[in-house]
Tab-separated table of C-alpha atoms in Angstrom:
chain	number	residue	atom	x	y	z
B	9	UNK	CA	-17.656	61.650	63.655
B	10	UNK	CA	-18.696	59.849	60.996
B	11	UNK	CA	-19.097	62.441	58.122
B	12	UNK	CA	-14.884	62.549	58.374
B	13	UNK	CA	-14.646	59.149	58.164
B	14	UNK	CA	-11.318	57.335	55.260
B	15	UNK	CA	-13.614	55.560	54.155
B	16	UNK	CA	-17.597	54.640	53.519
B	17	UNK	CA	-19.330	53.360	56.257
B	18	UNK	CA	-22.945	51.599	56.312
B	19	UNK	CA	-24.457	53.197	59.220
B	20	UNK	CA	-27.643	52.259	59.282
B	21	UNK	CA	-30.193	50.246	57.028
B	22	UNK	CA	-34.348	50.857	56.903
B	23	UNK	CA	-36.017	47.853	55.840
B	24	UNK	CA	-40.123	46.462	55.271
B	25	UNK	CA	-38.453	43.144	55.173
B	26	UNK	CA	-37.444	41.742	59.093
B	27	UNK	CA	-35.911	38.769	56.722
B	28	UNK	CA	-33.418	40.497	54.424
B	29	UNK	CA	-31.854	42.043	57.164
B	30	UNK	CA	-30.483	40.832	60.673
B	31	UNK	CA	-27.825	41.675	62.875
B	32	UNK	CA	-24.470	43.752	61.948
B	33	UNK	CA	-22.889	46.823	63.336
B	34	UNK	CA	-25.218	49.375	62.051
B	35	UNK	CA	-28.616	49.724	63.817
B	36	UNK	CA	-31.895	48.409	61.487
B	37	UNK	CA	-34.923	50.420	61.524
B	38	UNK	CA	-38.089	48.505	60.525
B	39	UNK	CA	-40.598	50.424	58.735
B	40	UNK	CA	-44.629	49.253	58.242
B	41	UNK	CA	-44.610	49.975	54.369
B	42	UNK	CA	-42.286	51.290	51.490
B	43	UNK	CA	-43.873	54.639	52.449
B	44	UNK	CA	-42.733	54.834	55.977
B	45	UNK	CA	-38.823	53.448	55.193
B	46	UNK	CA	-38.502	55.982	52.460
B	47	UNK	CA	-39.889	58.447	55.097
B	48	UNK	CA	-37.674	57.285	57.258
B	49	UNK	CA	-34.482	57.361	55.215
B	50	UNK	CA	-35.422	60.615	53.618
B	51	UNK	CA	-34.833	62.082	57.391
B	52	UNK	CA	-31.920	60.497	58.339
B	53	UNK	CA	-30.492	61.763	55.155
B	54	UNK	CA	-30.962	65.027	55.431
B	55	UNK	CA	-29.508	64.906	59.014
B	56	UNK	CA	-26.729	62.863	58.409
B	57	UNK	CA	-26.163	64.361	55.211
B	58	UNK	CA	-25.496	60.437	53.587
B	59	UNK	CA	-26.490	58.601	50.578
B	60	UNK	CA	-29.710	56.146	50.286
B	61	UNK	CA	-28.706	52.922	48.245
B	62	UNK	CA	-31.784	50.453	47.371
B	63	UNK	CA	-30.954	47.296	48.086
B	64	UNK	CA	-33.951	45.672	45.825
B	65	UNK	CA	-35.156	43.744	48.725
B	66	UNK	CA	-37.000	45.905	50.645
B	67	UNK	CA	-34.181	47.414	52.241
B	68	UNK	CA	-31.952	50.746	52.198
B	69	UNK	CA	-28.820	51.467	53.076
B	70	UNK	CA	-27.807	54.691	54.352
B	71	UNK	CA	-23.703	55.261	53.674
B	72	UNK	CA	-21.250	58.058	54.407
B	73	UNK	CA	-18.722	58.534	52.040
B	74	UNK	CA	-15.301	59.509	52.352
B	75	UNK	CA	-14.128	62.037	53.825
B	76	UNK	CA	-14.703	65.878	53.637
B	77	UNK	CA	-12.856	67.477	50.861
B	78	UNK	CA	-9.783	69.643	52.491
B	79	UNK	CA	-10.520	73.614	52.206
B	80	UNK	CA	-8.634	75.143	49.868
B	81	UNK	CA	-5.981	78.279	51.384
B	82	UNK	CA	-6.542	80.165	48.435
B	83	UNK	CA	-10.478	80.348	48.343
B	84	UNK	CA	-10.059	82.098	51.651
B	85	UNK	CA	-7.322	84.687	50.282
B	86	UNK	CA	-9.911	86.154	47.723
B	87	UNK	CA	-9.418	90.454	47.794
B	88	UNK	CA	-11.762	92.842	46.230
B	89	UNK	CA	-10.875	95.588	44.453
């Protein structure tokens, strides 16, 4: 899944402009107006838990870092007294 992936991965770009953008691995959505993409990429943030960079241009770029820090044994080990 992507959240765990080594490394960051682009995984998806919203764009006004259909001539900044074209082709690649990570599927483009196409928005009307700078409303809509940052509608759009507001969304897909907050269900892909990622980060929105601005790419000046019209486009975003929505990238999952690294990944998930490891849990910790001794936050689980906590005892009340």
């Amino acid at each position: 899944m992507l959240p765990d992936a080594p490394r960051s991965v682009m995984f998806a770009v919203v764009t006004i402009n259909r001539a900044a953008i074209g082709g690649g691995m990570a599927p483009i959505f196409y928005a009307e107006d700078a409303a809509e993409r940052d509608r759009i990429a507001l969304w897909l943030s907050r269900i892909t838990n990622c980060i929105v960079h601005d790419l000046h241009d019209g486009s975003l770029a929505l990238i999952v870092n690294a990944a998930a820090p490891k849990k910790s044994s001794s936050s689980s080990s906590h005892q009340g007294g």
